[in-house]
Short mmCIF file of C-alpha atoms in Angstrom, two decimals:
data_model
loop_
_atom_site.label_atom_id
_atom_site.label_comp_id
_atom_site.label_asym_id
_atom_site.label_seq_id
_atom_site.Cartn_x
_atom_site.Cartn_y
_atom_site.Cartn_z
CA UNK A 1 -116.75 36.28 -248.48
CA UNK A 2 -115.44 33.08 -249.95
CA UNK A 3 -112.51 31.69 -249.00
CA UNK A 4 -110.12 29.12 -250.83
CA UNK A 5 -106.63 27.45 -250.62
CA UNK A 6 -103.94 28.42 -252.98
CA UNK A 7 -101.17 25.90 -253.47
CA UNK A 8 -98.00 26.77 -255.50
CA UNK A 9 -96.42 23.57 -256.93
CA UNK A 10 -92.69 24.94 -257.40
CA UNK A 11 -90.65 21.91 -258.78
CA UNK A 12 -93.54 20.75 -260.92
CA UNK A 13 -93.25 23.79 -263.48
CA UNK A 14 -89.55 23.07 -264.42
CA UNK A 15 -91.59 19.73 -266.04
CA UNK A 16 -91.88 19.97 -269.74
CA UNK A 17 -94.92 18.19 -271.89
CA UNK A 18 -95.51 15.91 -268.77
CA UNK A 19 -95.90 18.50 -266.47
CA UNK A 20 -99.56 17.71 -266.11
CA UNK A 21 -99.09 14.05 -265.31
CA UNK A 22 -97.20 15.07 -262.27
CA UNK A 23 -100.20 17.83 -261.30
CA UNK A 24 -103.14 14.79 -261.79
CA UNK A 25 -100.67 12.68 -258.99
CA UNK A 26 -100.19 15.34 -257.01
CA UNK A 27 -104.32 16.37 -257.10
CA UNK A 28 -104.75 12.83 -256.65
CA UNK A 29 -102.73 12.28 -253.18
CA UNK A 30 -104.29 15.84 -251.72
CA UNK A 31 -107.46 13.77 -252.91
CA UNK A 32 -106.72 10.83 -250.82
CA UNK A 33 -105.48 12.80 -247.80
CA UNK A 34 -108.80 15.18 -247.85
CA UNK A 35 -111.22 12.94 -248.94
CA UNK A 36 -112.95 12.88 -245.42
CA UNK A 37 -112.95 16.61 -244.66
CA UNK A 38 -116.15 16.89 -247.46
CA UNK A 39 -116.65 18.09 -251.15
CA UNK A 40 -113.78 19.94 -252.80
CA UNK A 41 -113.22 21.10 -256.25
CA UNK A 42 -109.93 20.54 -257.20
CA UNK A 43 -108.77 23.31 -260.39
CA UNK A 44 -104.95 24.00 -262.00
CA UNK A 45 -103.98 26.80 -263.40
CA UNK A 46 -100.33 27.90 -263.96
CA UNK A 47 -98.20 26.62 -261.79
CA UNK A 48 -101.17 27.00 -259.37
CA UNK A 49 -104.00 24.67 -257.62
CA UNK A 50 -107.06 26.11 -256.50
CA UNK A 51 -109.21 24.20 -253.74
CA UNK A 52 -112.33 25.61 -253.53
CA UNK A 53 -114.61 24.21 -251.04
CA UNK A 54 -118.37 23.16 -252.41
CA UNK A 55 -119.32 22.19 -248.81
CA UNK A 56 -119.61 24.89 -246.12
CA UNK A 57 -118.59 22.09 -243.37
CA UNK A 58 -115.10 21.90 -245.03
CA UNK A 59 -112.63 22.15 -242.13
CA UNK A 60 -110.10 24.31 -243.94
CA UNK A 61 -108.04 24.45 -240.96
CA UNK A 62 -107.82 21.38 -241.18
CA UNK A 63 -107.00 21.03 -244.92
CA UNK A 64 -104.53 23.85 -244.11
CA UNK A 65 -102.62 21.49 -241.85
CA UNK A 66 -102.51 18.19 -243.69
CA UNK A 67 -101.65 19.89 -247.39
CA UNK A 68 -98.29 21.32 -245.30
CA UNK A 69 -97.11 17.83 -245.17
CA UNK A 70 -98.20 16.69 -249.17
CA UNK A 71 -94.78 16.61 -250.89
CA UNK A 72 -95.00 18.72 -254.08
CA UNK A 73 -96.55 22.03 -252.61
CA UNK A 74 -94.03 24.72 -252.59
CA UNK A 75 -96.42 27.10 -250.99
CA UNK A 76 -100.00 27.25 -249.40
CA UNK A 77 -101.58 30.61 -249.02
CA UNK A 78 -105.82 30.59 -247.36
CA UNK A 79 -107.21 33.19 -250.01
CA UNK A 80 -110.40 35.72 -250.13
CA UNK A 81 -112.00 35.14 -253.45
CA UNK A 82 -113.75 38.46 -254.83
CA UNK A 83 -115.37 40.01 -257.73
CA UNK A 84 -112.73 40.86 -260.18
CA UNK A 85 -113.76 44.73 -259.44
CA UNK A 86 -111.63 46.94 -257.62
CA UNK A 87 -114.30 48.56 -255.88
CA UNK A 88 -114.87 45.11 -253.82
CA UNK A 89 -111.04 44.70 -254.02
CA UNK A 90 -110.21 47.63 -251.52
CA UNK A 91 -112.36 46.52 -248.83
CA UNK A 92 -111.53 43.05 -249.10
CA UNK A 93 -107.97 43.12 -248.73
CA UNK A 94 -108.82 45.30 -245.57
CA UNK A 95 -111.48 43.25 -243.90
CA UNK A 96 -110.07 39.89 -245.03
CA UNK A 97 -106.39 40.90 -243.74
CA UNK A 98 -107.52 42.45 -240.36
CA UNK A 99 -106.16 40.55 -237.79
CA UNK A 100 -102.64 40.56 -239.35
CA UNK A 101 -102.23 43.77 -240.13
CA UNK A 102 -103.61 44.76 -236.87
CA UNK A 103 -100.31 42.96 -235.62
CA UNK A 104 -97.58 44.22 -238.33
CA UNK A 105 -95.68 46.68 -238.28
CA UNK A 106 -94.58 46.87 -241.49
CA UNK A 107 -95.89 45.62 -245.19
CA UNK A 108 -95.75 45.70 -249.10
CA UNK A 109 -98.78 44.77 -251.69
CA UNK A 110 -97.59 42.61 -254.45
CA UNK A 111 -100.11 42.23 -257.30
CA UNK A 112 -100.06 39.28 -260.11
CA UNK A 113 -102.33 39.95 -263.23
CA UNK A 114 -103.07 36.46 -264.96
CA UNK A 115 -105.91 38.12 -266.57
CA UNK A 116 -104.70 40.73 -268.34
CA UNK A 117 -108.60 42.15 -269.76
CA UNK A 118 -108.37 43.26 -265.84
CA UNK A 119 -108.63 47.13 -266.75
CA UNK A 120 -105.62 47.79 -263.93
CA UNK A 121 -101.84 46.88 -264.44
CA UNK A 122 -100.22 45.73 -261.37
CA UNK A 123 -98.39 48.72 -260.19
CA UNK A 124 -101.68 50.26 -260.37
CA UNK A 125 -103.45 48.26 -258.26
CA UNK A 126 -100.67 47.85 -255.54
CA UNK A 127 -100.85 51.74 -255.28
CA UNK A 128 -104.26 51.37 -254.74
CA UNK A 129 -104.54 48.86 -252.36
CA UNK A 130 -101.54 49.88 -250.66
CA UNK A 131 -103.36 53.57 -250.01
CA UNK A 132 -106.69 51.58 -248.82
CA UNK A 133 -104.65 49.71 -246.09
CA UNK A 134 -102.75 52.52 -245.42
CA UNK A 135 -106.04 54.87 -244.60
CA UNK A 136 -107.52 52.62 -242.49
CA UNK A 137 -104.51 50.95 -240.68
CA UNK A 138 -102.56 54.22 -239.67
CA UNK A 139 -100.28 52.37 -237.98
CA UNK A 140 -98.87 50.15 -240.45
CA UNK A 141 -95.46 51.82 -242.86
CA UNK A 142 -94.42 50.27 -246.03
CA UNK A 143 -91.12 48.37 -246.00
CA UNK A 144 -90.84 46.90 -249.84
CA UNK A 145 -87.27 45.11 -248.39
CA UNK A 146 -88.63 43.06 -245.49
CA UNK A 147 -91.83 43.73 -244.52
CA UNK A 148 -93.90 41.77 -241.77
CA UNK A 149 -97.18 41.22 -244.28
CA UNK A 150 -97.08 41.06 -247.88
CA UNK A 151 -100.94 41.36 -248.68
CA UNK A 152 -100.78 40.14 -252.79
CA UNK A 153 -103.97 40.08 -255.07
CA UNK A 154 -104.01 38.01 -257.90
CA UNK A 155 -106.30 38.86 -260.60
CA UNK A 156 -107.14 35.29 -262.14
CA UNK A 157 -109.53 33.93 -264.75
CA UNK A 158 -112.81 33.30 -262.35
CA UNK A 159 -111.65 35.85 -259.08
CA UNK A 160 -109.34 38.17 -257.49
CA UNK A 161 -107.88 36.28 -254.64
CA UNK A 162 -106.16 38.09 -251.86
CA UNK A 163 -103.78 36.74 -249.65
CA UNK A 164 -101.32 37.26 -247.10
CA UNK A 165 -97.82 35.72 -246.43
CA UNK A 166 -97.64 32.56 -248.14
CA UNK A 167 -96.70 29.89 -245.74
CA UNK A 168 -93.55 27.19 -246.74
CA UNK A 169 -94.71 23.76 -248.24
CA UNK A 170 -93.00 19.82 -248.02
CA UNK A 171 -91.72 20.46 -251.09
CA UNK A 172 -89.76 17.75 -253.25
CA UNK A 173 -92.05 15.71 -255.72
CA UNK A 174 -95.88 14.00 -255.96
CA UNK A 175 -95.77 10.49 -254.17
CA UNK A 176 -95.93 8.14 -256.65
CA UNK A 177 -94.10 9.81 -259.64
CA UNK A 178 -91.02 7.95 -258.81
CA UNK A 179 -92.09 4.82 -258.90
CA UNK A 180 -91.77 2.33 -255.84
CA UNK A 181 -89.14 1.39 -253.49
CA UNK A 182 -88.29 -0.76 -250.31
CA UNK A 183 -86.95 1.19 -247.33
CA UNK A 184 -84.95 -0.76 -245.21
CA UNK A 185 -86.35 0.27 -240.98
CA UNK A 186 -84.58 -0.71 -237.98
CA UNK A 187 -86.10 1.04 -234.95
CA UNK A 188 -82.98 4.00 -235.02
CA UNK A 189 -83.10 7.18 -236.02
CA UNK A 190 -81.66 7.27 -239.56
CA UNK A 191 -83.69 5.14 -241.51
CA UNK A 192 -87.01 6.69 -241.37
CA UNK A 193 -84.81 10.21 -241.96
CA UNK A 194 -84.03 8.24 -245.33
CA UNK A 195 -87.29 7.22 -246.14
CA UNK A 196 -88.94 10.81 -245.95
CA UNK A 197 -86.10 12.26 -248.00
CA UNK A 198 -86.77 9.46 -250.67
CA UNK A 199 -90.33 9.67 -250.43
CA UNK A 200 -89.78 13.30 -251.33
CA UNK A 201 -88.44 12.65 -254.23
CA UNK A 202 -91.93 11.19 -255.25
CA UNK A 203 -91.36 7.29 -254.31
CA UNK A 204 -93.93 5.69 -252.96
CA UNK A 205 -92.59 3.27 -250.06
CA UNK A 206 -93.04 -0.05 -248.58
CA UNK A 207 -91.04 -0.92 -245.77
CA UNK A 208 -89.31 -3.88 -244.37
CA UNK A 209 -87.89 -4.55 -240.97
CA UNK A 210 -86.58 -7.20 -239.67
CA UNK A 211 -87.33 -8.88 -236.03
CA UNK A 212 -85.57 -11.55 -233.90
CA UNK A 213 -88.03 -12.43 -231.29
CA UNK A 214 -86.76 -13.71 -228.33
CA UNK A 215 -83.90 -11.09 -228.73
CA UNK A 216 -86.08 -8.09 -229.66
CA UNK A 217 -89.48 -7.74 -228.23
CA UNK A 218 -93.07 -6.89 -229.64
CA UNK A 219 -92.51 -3.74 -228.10
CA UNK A 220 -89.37 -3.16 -230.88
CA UNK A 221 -91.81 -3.43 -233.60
CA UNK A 222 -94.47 -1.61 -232.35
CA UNK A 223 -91.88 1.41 -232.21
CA UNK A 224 -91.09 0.83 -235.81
CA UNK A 225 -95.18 0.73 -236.75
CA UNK A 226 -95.00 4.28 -235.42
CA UNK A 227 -92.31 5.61 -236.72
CA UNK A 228 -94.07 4.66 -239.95
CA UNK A 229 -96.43 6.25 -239.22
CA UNK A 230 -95.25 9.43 -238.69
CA UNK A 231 -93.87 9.00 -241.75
CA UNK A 232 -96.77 8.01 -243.43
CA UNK A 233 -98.02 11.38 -242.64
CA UNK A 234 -95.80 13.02 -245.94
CA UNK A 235 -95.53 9.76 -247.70
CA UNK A 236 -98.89 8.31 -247.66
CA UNK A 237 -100.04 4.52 -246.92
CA UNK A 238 -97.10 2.06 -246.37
CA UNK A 239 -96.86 -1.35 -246.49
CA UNK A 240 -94.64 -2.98 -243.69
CA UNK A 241 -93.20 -6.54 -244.47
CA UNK A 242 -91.82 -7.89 -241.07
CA UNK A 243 -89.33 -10.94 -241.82
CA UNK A 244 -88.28 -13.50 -239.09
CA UNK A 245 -84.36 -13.42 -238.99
CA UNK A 246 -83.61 -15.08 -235.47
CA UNK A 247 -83.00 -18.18 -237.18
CA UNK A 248 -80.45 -17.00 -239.65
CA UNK A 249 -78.53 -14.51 -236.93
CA UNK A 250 -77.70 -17.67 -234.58
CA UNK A 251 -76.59 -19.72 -237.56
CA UNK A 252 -74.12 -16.92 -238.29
CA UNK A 253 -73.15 -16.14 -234.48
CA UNK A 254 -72.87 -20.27 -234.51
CA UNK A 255 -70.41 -20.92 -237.89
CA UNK A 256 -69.06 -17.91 -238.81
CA UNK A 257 -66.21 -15.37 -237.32
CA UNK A 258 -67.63 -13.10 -234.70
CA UNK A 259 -66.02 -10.10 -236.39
CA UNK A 260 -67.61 -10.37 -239.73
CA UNK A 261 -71.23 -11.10 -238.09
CA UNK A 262 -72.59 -7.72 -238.76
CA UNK A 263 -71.27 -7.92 -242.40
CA UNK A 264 -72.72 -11.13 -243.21
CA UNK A 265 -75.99 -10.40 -241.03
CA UNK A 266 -76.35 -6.78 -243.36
CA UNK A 267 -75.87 -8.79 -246.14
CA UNK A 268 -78.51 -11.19 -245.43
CA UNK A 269 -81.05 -8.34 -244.72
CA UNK A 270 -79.94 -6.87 -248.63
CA UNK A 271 -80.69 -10.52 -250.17
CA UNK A 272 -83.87 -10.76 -248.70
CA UNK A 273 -84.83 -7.06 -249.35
CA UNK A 274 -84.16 -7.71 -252.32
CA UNK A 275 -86.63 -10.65 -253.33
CA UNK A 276 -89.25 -8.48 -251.29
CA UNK A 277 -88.71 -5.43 -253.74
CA UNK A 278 -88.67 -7.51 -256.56
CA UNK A 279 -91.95 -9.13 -255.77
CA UNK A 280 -93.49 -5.82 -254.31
CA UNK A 281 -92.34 -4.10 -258.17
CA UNK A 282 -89.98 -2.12 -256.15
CA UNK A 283 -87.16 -0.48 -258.39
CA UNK A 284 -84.79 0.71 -255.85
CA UNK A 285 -83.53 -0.73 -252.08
CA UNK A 286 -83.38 2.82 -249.74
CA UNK A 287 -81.03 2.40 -246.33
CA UNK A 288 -79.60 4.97 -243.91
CA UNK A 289 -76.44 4.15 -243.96
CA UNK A 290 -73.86 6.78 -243.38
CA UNK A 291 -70.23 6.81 -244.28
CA UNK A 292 -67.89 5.76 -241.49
CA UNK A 293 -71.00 6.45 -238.76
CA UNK A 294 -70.21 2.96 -236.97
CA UNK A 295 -68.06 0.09 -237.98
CA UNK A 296 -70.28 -1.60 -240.44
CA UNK A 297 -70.82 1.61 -242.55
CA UNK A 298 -67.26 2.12 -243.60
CA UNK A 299 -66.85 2.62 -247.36
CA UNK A 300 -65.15 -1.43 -247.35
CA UNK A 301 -68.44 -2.32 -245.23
CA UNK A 302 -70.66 -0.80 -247.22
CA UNK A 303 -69.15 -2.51 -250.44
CA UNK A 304 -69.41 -6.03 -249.10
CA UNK A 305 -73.11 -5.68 -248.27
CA UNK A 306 -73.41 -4.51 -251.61
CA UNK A 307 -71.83 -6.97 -253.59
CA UNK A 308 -75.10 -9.18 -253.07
CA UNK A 309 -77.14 -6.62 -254.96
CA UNK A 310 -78.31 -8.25 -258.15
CA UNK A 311 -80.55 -6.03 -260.15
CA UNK A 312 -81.64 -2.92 -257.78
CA UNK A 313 -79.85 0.43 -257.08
CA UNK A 314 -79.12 0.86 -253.59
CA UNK A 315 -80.33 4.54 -252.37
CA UNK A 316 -78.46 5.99 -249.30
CA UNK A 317 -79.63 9.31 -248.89
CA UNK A 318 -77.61 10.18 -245.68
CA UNK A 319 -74.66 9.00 -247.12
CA UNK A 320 -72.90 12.39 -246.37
CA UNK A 321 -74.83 13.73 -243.95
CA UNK A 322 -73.12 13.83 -240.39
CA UNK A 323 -75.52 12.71 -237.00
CA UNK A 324 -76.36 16.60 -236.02
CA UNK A 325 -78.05 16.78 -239.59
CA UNK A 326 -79.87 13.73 -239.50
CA UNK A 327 -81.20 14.62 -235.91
CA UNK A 328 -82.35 17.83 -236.89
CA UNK A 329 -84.44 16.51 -239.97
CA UNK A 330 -85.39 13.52 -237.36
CA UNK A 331 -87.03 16.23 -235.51
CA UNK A 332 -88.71 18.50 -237.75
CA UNK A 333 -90.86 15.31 -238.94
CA UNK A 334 -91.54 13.70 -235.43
CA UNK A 335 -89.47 10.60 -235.88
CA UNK A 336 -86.79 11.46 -233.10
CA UNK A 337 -88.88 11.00 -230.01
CA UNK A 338 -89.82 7.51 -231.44
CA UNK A 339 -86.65 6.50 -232.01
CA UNK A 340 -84.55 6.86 -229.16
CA UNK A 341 -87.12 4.77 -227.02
CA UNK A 342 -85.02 2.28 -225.96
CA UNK A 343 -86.25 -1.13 -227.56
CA UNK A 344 -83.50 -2.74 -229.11
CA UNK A 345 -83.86 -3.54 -232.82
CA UNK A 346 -81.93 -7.12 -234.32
CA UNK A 347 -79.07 -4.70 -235.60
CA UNK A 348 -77.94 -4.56 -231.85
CA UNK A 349 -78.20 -8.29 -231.06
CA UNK A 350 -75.10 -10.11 -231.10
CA UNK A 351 -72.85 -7.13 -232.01
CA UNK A 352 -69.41 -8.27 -232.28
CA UNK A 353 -66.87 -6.66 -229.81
CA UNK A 354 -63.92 -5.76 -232.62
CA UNK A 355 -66.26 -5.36 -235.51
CA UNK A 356 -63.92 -5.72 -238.99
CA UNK A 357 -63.75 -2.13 -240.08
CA UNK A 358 -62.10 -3.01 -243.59
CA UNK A 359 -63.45 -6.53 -244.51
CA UNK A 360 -62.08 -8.04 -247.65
CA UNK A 361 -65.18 -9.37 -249.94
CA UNK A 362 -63.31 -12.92 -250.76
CA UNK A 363 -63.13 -13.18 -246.52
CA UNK A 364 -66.52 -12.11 -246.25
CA UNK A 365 -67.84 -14.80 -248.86
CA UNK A 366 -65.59 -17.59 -247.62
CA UNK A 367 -67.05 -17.01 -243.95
CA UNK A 368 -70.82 -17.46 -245.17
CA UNK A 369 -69.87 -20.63 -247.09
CA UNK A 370 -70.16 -22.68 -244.73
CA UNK A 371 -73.83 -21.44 -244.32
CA UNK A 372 -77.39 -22.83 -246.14
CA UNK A 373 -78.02 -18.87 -247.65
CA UNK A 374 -80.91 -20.52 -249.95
CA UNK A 375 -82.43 -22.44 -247.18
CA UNK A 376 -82.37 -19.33 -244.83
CA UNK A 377 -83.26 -16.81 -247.22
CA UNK A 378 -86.30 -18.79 -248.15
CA UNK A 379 -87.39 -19.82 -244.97
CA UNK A 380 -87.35 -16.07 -243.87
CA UNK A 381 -89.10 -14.91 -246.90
CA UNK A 382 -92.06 -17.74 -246.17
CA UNK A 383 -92.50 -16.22 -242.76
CA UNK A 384 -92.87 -12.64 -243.34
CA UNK A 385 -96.00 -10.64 -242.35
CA UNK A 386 -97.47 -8.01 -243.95
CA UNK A 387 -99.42 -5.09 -241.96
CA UNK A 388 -100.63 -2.14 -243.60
CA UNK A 389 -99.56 1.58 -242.43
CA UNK A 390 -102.46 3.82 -242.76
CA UNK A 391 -102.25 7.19 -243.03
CA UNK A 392 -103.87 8.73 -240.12
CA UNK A 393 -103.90 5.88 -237.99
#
């Protein structure tokens, strides 16, 4: 009996005349993320991708588990694929389906005729698969509501395929569809949060982060590599761009008003981000910022960090979202174990002990005046490191 993924791409068939430019990316990262696992033929058809293995060593198990995590599956169903007769049909759905309907209790047959030369219509051959299961499986009652099994057979072009419960997809858009942008990664819990939510929205993401060495240690950026990667595991490769900024945080802790240090530090960070995503062809800056979370995320705050912005949107995904959420999301992809190892990121060095809550831009701009921002910008920009974030790694 052969067996074969089914992948329903949801979002994708709201697309009009480009639809299929969003498929071919989307075929094209389960390519990339697959490509070791052997040959696989890769086929669309109606909202629907067929991988069919041409090499019996495929690990579909395998390819089960990494195409859960591909942003732009809805749904992934493993699928029997038959004769197109119902006579091998009946015996499929039984012998395929075994093992869970040994276990349920309950289930329905749904039935989807693409290929409508298939001599039965679709209440037809529920009924008749339905009675099948029900013969041999004495056990079992149908529930039509909520059952535990929906067995469904799909009568398609090439096969019948038979299936089971269709198990929940990433969702959200093909990598890549977006366009690029530069995620901004302490070591904390809410950036990479922001980064999978963007990257699910089909941006492709490099990341910067930046490190104060004697203040933050090695072991600080080695937590932010694998947070990365974690992330990495729905987003695909990222590039991480590590920039030096102990030079510029003890000019500012050295000439400029303790309480606005976080301000002008955050601002610093943008301006440099900035250049990076412009040279990187990033179209977008994404952060994790929060309204009101701590003192330099009030909506003042968050305006005078802003303000030296030139050309990019500024995407803040969490910008509504209280700490529970975040958490919860933070778990669900692996990141929250990572972050709340407790290496201190620059963020936390030299934090001011009354923080301005409500900074005035004009204040904020007459403070860093009496700093070199070229000179420091530059000077960071010529020291950053690049290190690539492989998925898998």
């Amino acid at each position: 009996m052969k067996e074969i993924i089914l992948l329903k791409n949801g979002e994708l068939a709201l697309k009009g005349l480009n639809r299929h430019t969003f498929e071919n990316q989307l075929i094209k990262n389960m390519k990339f993320r697959l490509h070791d696992l052997g040959k696989i033929r890769y086929t669309s058809s109606q909202s629907t991708i067929i991988l069919e293995p041409l090499d019996e060593n495929v690990d579909l198990n395998e390819a089960f588990r990494r195409l859960k995590l591909i942003f732009g599956i809805a749904g992934i169903s493993r699928c029997a694929a038959v004769e197109k007769d119902m006579s091998v049909i009946l015996p499929a759905a039984c012998e395929y389906l075994k093992d869970e309907l040994m276990i349920a209790k309950t289930f329905k047959v749904e039935a989807k005729r693409s290929d409508k030369k298939f001599p039965l219509k679709s209440p037809e051959i529920c009924r008749e698969v339905g009675g099948e299961i029900l013969s041999k499986f004495h056990h079992l009652k149908v529930d039509v509501h909520n059952p535990d099994l929906t067995v469904t057979v799909e009568i398609r072009d090439n096969y019948a395929y038979i299936h089971g419960n269709q198990v929940k997809g990433a969702g959200g858009m093909p990598v890549g569809t977006a366009g690029n942008a530069a995620l901004l990664v302490s070591g904390g819990i809410d950036s990479p949060v922001a980064g999978w939510m963007m990257s699910k929205r089909g941006l492709q993401l490099c990341a910067i982060h930046f490190a104060s060495p004697p203040y933050t240690s090695q072991r600080a950026e080695m937590k932010v590599h694998s947070l990365l990667r974690q992330v990495s595991k729905y987003s695909g490769d990222i590039l991480l761009l590590v920039v030096p900024f102990t030079h510029i945080q003890e000019e500012i802790k050295d000439k400029c008003p303790e309480e606005l240090f976080t301000i002008i530090m955050r601002r610093f960070m943008m301006r440099c981000s900035e250049a990076i995503a412009k040279e990187r062809n990033c179209g977008a800056l994404i952060t994790g910022e929060s309204v009101g979370q701590v003192a330099s995320q009030t909506m003042q705050a968050i305006g005078c960090t802003e303000a030296v912005v030139e050309s990019l949107p500024v995407f803040r995904p969490l910008i509504g979202m209280d700490k529970d959420e975040v958490i919860e999301i933070s778990r669900k992809i692996g990141t929250f174990d990572i972050s709340i190892l407790p290496y201190e990121d620059c963020c936390t060095v030299f934090t001011p002990k009354h923080p301005r809550t409500r900074p005035k831009l004009h204040d904020v701009e007459a403070a860093e005046n009496v700093l070199d921002i070229d000179s420091l910008v530059k000077e960071a920009l010529d020291g950053t490191k690049k290190i690539s974030i492989t998925t898998g790694d």
